[in-house]
Coordinates of C-alpha atoms and ligand atoms in Angstrom, one line a residue:
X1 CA 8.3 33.4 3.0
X2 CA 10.7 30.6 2.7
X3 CA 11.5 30.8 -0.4
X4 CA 15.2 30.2 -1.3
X5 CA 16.2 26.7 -2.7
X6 CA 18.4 25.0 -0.2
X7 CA 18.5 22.3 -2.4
X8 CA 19.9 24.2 -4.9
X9 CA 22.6 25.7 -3.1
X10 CA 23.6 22.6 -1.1
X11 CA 26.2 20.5 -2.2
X12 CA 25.9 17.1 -2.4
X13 CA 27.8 15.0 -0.6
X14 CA 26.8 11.3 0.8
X15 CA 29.2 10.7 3.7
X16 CA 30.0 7.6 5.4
X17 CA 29.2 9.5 8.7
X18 CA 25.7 10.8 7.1
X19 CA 24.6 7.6 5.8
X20 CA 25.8 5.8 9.0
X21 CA 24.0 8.4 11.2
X22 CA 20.7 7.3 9.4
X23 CA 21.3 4.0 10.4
X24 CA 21.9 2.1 7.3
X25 CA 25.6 0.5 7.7
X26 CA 25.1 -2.2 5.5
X27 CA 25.1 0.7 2.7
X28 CA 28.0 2.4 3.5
X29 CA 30.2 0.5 0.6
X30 CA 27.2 0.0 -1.5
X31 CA 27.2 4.0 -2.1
X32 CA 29.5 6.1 -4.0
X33 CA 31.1 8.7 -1.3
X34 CA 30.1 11.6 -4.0
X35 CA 27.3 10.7 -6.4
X36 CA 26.2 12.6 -8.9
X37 CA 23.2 15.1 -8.7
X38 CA 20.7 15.5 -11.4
X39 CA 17.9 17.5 -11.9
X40 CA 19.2 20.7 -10.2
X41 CA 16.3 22.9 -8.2
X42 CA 15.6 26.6 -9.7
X43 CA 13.3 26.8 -7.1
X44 CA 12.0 25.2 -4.0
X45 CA 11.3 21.3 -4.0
X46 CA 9.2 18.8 -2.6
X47 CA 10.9 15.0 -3.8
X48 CA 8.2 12.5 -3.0
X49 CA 8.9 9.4 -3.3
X50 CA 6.8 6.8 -4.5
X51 CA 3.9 6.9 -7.5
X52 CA 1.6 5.3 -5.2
X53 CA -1.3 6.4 -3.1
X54 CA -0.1 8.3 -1.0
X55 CA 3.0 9.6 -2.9
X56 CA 0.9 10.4 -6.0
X57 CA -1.7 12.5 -3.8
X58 CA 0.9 14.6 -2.2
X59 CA 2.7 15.7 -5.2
X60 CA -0.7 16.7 -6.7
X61 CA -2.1 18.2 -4.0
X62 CA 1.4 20.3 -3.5
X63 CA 0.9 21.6 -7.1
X64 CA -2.4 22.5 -6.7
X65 CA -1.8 24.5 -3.7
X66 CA 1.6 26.5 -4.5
X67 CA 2.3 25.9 -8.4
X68 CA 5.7 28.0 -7.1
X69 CA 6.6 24.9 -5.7
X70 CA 8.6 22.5 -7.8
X71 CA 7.8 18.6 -7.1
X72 CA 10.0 15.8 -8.3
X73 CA 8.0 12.3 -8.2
X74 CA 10.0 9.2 -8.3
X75 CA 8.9 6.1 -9.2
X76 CA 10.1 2.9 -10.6
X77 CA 6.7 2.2 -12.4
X78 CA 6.1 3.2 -16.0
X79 CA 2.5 3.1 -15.2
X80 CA 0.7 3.2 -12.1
X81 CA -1.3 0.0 -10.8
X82 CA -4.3 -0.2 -8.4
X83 CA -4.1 -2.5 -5.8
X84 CA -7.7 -1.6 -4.9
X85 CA -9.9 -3.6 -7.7
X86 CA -7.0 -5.6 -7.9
X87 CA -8.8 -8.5 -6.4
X88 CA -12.0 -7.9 -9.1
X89 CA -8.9 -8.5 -11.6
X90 CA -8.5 -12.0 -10.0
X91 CA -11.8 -12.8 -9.6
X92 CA -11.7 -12.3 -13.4
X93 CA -14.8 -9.2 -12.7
X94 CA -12.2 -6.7 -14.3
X95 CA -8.9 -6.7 -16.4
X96 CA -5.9 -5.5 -15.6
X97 CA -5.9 -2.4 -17.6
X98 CA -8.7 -1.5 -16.0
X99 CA -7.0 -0.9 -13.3
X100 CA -3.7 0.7 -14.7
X101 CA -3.2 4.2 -15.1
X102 CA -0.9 6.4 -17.1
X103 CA 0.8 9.3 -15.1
X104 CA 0.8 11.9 -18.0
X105 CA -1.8 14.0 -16.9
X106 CA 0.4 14.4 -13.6
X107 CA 3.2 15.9 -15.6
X108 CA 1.0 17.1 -18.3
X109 CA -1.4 19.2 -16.5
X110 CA 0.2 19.9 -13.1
X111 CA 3.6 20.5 -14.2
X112 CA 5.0 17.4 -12.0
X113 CA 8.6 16.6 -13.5
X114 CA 8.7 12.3 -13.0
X115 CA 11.6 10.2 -13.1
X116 CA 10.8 6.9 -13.6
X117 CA 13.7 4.8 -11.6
X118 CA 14.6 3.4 -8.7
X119 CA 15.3 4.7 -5.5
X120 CA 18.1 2.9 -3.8
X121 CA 18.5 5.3 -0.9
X122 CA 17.3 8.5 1.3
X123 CA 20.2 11.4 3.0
X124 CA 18.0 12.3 5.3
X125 CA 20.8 14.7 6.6
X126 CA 20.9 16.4 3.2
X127 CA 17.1 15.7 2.2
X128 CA 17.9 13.7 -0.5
X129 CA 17.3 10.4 -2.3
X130 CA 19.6 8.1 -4.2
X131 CA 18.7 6.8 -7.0
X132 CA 19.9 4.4 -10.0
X133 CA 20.3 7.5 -12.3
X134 CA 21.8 10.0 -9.6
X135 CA 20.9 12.0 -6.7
X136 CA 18.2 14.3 -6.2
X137 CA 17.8 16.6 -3.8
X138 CA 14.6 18.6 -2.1
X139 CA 13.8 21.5 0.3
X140 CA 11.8 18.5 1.9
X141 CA 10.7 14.9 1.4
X142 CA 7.9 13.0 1.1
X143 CA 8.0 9.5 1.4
X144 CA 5.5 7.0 0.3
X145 CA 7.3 3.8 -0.8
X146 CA 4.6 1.7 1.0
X147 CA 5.3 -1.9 2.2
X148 CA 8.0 -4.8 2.7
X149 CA 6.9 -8.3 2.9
X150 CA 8.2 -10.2 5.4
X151 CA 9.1 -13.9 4.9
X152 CA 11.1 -15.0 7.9
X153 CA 9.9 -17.5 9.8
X154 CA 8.4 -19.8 7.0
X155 CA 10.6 -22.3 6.6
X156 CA 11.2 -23.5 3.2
X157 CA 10.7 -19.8 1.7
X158 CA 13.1 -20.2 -1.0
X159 CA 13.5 -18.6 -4.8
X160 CA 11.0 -21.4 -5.9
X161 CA 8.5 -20.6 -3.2
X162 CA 8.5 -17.3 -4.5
X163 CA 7.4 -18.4 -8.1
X164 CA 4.7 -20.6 -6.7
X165 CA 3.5 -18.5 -3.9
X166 CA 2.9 -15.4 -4.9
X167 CA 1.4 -12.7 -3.1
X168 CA -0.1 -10.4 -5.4
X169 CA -0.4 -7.8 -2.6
X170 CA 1.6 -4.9 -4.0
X171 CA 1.2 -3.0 -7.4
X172 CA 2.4 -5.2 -10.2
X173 CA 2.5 -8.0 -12.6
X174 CA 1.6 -10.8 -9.9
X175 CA -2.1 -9.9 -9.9
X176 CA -2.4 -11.3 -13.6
X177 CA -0.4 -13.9 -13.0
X178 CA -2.8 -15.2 -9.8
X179 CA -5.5 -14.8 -12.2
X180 CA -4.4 -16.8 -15.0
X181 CA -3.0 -19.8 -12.6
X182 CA -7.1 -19.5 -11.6
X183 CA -7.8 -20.0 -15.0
X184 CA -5.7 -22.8 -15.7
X185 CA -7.3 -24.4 -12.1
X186 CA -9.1 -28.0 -13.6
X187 CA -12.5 -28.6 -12.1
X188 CA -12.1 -29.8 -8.7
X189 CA -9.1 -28.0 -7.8
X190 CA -7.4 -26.8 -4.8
X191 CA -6.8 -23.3 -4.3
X192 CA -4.7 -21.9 -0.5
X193 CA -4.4 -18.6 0.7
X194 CA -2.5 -17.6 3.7
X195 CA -3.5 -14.3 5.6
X196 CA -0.3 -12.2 7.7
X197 CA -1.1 -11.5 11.3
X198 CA -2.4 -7.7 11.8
X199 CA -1.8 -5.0 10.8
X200 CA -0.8 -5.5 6.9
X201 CA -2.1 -3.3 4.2
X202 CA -6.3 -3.3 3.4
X203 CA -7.3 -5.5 6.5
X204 CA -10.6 -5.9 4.7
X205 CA -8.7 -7.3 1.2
X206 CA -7.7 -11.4 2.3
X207 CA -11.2 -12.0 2.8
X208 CA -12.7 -9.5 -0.3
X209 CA -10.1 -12.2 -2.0
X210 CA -11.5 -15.5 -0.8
X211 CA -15.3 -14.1 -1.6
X212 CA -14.3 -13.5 -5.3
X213 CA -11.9 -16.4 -5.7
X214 CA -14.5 -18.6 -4.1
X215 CA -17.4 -17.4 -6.6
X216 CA -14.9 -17.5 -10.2
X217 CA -14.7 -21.4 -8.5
X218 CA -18.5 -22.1 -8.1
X219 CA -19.3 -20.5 -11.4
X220 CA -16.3 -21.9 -13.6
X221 CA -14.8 -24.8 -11.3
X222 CA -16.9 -27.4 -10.3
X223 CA -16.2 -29.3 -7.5
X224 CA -13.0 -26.4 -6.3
X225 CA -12.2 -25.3 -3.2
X226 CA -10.3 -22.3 -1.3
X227 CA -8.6 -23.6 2.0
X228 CA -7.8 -19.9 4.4
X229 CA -4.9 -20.3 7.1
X230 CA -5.8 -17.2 9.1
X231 CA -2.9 -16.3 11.2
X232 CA -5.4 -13.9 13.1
X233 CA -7.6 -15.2 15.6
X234 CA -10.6 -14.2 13.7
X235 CA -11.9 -12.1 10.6
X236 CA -10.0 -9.3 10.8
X237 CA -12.8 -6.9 9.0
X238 CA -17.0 -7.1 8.1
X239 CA -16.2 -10.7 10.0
X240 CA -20.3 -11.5 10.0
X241 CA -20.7 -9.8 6.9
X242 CA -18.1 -12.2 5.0
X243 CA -18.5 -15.8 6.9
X244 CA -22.3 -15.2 6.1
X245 CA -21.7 -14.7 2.8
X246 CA -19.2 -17.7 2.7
X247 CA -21.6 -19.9 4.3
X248 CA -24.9 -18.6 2.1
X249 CA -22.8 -18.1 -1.0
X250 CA -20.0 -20.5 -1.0
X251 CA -20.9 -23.7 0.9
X252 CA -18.5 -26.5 0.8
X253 CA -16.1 -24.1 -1.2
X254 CA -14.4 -21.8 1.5
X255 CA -13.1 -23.8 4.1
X256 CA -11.8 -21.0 7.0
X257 CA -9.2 -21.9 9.3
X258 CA -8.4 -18.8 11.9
X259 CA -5.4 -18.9 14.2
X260 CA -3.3 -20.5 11.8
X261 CA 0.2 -19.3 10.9
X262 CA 1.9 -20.1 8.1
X263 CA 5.2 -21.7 9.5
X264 CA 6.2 -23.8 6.5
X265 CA 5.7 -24.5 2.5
X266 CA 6.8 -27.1 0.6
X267 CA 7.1 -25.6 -3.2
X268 CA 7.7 -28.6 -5.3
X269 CA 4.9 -30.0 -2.9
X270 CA 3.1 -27.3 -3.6
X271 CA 2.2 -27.4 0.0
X272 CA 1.2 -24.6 2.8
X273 CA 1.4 -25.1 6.5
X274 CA 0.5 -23.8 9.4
X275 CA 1.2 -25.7 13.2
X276 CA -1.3 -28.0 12.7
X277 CA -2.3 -28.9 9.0
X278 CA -0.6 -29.1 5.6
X279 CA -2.7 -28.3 2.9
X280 CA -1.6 -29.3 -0.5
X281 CA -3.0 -26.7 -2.9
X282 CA -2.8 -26.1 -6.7
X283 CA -2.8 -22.5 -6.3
X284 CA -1.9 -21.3 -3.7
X285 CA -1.4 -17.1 -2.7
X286 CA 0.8 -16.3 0.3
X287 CA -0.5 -12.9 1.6
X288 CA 3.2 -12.3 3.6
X289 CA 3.8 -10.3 6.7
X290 CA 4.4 -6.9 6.1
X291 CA 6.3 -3.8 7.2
X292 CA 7.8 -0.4 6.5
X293 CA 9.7 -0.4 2.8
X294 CA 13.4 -1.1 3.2
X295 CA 14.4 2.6 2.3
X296 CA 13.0 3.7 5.6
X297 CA 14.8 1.0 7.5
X298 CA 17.9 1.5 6.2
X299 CA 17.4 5.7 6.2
X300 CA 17.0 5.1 10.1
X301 CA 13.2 6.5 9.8
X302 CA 12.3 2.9 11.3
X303 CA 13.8 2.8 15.0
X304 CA 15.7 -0.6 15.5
X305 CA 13.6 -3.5 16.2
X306 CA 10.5 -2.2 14.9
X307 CA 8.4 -2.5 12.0
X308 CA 6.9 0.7 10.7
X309 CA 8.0 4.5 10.5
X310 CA 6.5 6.4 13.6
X311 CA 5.6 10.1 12.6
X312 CA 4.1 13.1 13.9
X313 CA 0.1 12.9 12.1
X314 CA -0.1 17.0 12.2
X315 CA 1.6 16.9 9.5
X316 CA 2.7 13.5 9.1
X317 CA 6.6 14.4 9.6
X318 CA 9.3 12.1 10.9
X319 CA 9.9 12.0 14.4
X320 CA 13.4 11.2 13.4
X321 CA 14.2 13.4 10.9
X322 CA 14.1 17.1 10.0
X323 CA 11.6 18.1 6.9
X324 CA 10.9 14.5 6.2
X325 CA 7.2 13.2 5.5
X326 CA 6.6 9.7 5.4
X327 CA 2.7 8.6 4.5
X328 CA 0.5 5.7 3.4
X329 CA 1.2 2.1 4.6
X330 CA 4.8 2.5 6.0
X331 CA 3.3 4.6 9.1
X332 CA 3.4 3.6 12.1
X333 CA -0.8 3.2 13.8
X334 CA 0.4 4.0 17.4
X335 CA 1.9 6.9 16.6
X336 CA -1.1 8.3 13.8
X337 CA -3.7 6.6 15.4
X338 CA -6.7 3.8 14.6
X339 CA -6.5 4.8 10.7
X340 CA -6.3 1.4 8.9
X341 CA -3.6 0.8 6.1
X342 CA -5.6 1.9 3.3
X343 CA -5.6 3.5 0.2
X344 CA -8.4 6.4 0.8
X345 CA -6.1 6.4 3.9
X346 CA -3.1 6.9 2.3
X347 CA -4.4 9.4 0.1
X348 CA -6.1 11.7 2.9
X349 CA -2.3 11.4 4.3
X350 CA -0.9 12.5 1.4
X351 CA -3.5 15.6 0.8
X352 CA -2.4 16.1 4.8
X353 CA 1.5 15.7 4.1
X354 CA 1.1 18.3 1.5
X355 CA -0.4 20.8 3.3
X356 CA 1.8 20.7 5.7
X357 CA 4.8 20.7 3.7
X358 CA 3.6 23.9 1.6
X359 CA 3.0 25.5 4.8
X360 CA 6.5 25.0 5.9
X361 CA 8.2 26.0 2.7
X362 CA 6.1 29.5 2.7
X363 CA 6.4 30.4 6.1
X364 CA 2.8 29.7 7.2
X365 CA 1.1 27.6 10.0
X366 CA -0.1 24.0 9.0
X367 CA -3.9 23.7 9.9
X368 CA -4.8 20.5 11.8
X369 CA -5.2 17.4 10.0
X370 CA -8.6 15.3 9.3
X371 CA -8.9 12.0 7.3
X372 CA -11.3 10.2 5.6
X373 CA -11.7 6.2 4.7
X374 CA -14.0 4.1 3.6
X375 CA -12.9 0.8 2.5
X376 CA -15.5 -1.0 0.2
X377 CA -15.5 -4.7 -0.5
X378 CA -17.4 -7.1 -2.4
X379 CA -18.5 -10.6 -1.3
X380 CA -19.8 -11.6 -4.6
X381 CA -19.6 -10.6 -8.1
X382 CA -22.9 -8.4 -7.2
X383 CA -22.7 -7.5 -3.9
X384 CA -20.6 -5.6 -1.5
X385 CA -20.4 -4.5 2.1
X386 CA -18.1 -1.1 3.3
X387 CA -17.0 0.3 6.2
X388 CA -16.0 3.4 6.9
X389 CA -14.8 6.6 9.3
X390 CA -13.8 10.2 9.5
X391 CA -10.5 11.0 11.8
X392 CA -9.9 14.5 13.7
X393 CA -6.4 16.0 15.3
X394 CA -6.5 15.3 19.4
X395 CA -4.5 17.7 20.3
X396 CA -4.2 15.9 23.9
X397 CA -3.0 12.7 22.9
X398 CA -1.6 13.9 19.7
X399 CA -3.4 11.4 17.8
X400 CA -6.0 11.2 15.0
X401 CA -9.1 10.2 16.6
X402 CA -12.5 8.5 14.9
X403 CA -14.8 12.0 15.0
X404 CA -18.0 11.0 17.0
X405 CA -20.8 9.7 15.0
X406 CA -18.7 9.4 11.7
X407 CA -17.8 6.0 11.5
X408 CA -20.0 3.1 10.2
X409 CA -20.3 -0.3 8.7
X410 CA -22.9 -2.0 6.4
X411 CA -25.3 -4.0 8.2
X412 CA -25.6 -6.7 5.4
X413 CA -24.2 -6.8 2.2
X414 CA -25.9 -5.6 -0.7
X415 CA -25.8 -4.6 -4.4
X416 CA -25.6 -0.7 -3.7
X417 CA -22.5 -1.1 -2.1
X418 CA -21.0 -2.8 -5.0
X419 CA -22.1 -0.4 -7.2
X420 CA -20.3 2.7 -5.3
X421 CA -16.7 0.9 -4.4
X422 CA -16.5 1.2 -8.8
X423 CA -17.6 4.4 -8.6
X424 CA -15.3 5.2 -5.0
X425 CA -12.5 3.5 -7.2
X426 CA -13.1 5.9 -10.1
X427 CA -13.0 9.1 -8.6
X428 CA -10.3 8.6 -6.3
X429 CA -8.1 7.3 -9.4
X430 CA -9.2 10.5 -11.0
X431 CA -8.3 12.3 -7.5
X432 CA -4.5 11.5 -7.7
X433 CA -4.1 11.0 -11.5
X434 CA -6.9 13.3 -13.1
Ligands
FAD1 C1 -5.6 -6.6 -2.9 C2 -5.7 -5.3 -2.3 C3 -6.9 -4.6 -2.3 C4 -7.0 -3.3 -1.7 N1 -8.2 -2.7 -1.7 C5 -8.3 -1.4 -1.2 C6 -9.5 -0.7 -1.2 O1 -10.5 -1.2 -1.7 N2 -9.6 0.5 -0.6 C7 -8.5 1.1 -0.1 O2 -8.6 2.2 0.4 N3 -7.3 0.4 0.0 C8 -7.2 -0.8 -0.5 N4 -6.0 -1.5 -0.5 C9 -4.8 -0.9 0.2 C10 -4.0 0.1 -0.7 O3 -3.6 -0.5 -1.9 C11 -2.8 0.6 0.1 O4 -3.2 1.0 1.3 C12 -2.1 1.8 -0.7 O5 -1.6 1.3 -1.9 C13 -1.0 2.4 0.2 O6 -0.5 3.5 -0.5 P1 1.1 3.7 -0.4 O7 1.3 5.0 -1.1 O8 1.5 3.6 1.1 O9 1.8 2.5 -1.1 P2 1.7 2.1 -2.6 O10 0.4 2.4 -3.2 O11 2.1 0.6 -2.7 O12 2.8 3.0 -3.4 C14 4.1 2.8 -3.2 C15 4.8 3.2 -4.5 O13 6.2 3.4 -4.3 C16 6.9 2.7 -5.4 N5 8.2 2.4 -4.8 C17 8.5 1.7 -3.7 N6 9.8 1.6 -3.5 C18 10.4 2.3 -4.5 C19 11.7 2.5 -4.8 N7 12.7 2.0 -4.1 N8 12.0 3.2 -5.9 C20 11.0 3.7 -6.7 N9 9.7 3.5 -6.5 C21 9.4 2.8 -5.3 C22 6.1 1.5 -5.7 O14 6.3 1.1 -7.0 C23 4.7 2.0 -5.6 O15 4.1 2.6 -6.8 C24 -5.8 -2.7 -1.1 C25 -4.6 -3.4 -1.1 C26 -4.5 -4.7 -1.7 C27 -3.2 -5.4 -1.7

């Protein structure tokens, strides 16, 4: 058993040379050279980082398997926010509290102490995170800070392009506020939505968007239309499924345009481009390009030039650093496998993560890794179509492979399936939070 706190014992100290090691120089004088540590261990730690899918599911799942085992959750968030059924909230189908959660139980029931704050950076030499009220420090970490969006390479992406673009693609306040611009839409208005090149988070989610936008416009907005600038060359998920519902459900509303970047936007314009059309919108929601959350980047848990954190799926461990987890979105695919960015994802990962770190701090051998998704979406207010696969350790190419036989997707959309992605949302809310 591996039971002795190392974080307790271990002083803490954030060097230049540790923090430069990780790869972050542009933090060095941003840092104090000693901070001050909070929250001192009695026993041993898991910090996870991140009140999110994956983050929330770990630190759960840890408690549930060793209550020994202290876990520190930090999240910025009073509350937590569901991006899934986020896009219900805009198509005015569901309200936002409906899809915001309170934490309590989490600390309440499972004994999981919570800081609410901000984590500015990760020690990965001394397993640590730095955060606005001091440092904590852990046995092990897990990270799950999710994505970055990406907005280089649009030109005109300024401050005010921010306000009037926004992306409601990450838990928070812009969600309501994409739905009330909808509301305030007159009657033959103009709504834009620009999709990232793949991967970004939910591939599915852009076009769930445009079905729901598209039928709050036929029902409450005469005479409105959504223009799409795809950068992808195609549908990136349930293609048939959607463009028939688009062209049965929507005609003359959604007007699809694949292979088209963004490049540009013009925000008192209120204009989006791509290479070969402008599109002057009155709403308009720029999904952005995406990548690995800053704190990985600058923790060096993100090589140099690339986008997203590669890690070892057994157990979903850094390959750069020592007794470092890192789950959910900011994962690299070619080093987990074909798993899309996904919530259910994220929360098998987490369940995985956990596993693997309890195993680890007791001196036991991690059993091999499986994952589950489904991703459910609607079309219409009434219907919905899903997709969905289970994933298995291959111990030859060290990846996690789509089990034979497990993986499926709708063959048409239908009322069912709507019916199950409230229940799906349900239960897995009460998975991570119950
Ligand atoms: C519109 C939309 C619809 C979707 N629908 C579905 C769906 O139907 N099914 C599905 O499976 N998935 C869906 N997804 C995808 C799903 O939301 C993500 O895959 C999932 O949230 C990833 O979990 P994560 O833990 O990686 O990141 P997140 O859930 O984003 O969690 C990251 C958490 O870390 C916190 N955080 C980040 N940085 C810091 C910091 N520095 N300090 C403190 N806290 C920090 C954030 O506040 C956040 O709470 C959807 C996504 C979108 C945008």
């Amino acid at each position: 058993m591996v039971r002795g706190s190392a974080a307790g014992e271990r002083a803490m100290s954030f060097t230049r040379r540790s923090i430069l090691a990780g790869g972050a120089a542009a933090l060095v004088s941003a840092l104090p050279v000693r901070a001050e540590r909070i929250l001192p261990a009695s026993g041993p730690r898991v910090v996870v980082v991140g009140g999110g899918w994956g983050g929330l599911t770990a630190a759960k799942y840890i408690r549930l398997l060793d209550p020994g085992i202290e876990v520190v959750l930090i999240e910025r968030r009073a509350a937590f926010h569901s991006c899934p059924i986020s896009n219900w909230v805009i198509g005015h189908l569901r309200t936002v509290d409906e899809i915001t959660h309170s934490y309590v139980a989490l600390s309440e029931r499972h004994g999981i102490r919570i800081l609410h704050t901000e984590v500015e950076a990760v020690d990965v030499d001394a397993k640590a995170v730095v955060t606005a009220d001091g440092v904590v420090a852990g046995d092990r970490l897990i990270l799950s800070p999710g994505v970055a969006f990406d907005y280089t390479g649009i030109d005109g992406w300024n401050e005010a392009a921010a306000r009037r673009f926004p992306a409601a693609w990450s838990p928070g306040p812009e969600t309501a506020l994409l739905r009330a611009r909808l509301a305030e839409l007159p009657s033959g208005g103009r709504v834009a939505l620009t999709i990232p090149p793949s991967p970004y988070r939910c591939p599915p989610g852009p076009y769930e968007r445009i079905s729901l936008i598209a039928a709050y416009l036929k029902q409450h907005k005469p005479g409105s239309t959504i223009t799409v600038l795809d950068a992808n060359q195609k549908i990136v998920s349930k293609g048939k499924i959607f463009q028939a519902a688009w062209d049965e459900l929507y005609p003359g509303i959604v007007d699809y345009r694949p292979d088209s970047p963004l490049v540009q936007v013009d925000a008192s314009a209120g204009t989006v481009s791509s290479d070969f059309d402008d599109v002057a919108a009155d709403v308009a929601n720029v999904i952005p390009s995406q990548r690995a959350s800053r704190l990985l980047h600058d923790a060096g848990l993100v090589p140099d030039g690339a986008t997203w954190a590669p890690v070892d799926p057994y157990g979903f461990t850094s390959t750069l650093a020592a007794d470092i987890h890192i789950v959910g979105d900011a994962t690299d695919q070619t080093t987990v496998g074909k798993v899309p960015k996904s919530g259910f994802i994220a929360n098998s990962m987490g369940k995985v993560a956990a596993r693997a770190a309890v195993a680890a701090l007791t001196g036991n051998e991690a059993s091999p890794p499986s994952l589950i998704n489904t991703c459910y979406s609607l079309v219409s207010p009434e219907e919905g179509a899903s997709v969905g696969a289970v994933y298995g350790y291959d111990s030859e190419t060290g990846l996690l492979q789509v089990r034979p036989g497990s993986s499926g997707v709708s063959s048409q959309r239908s009322a069912t399936v709507a019916l199950q992605a409230w229940d799906w949302a349900r239960a897995i809310w009460q998975d991570m939070l119950g």
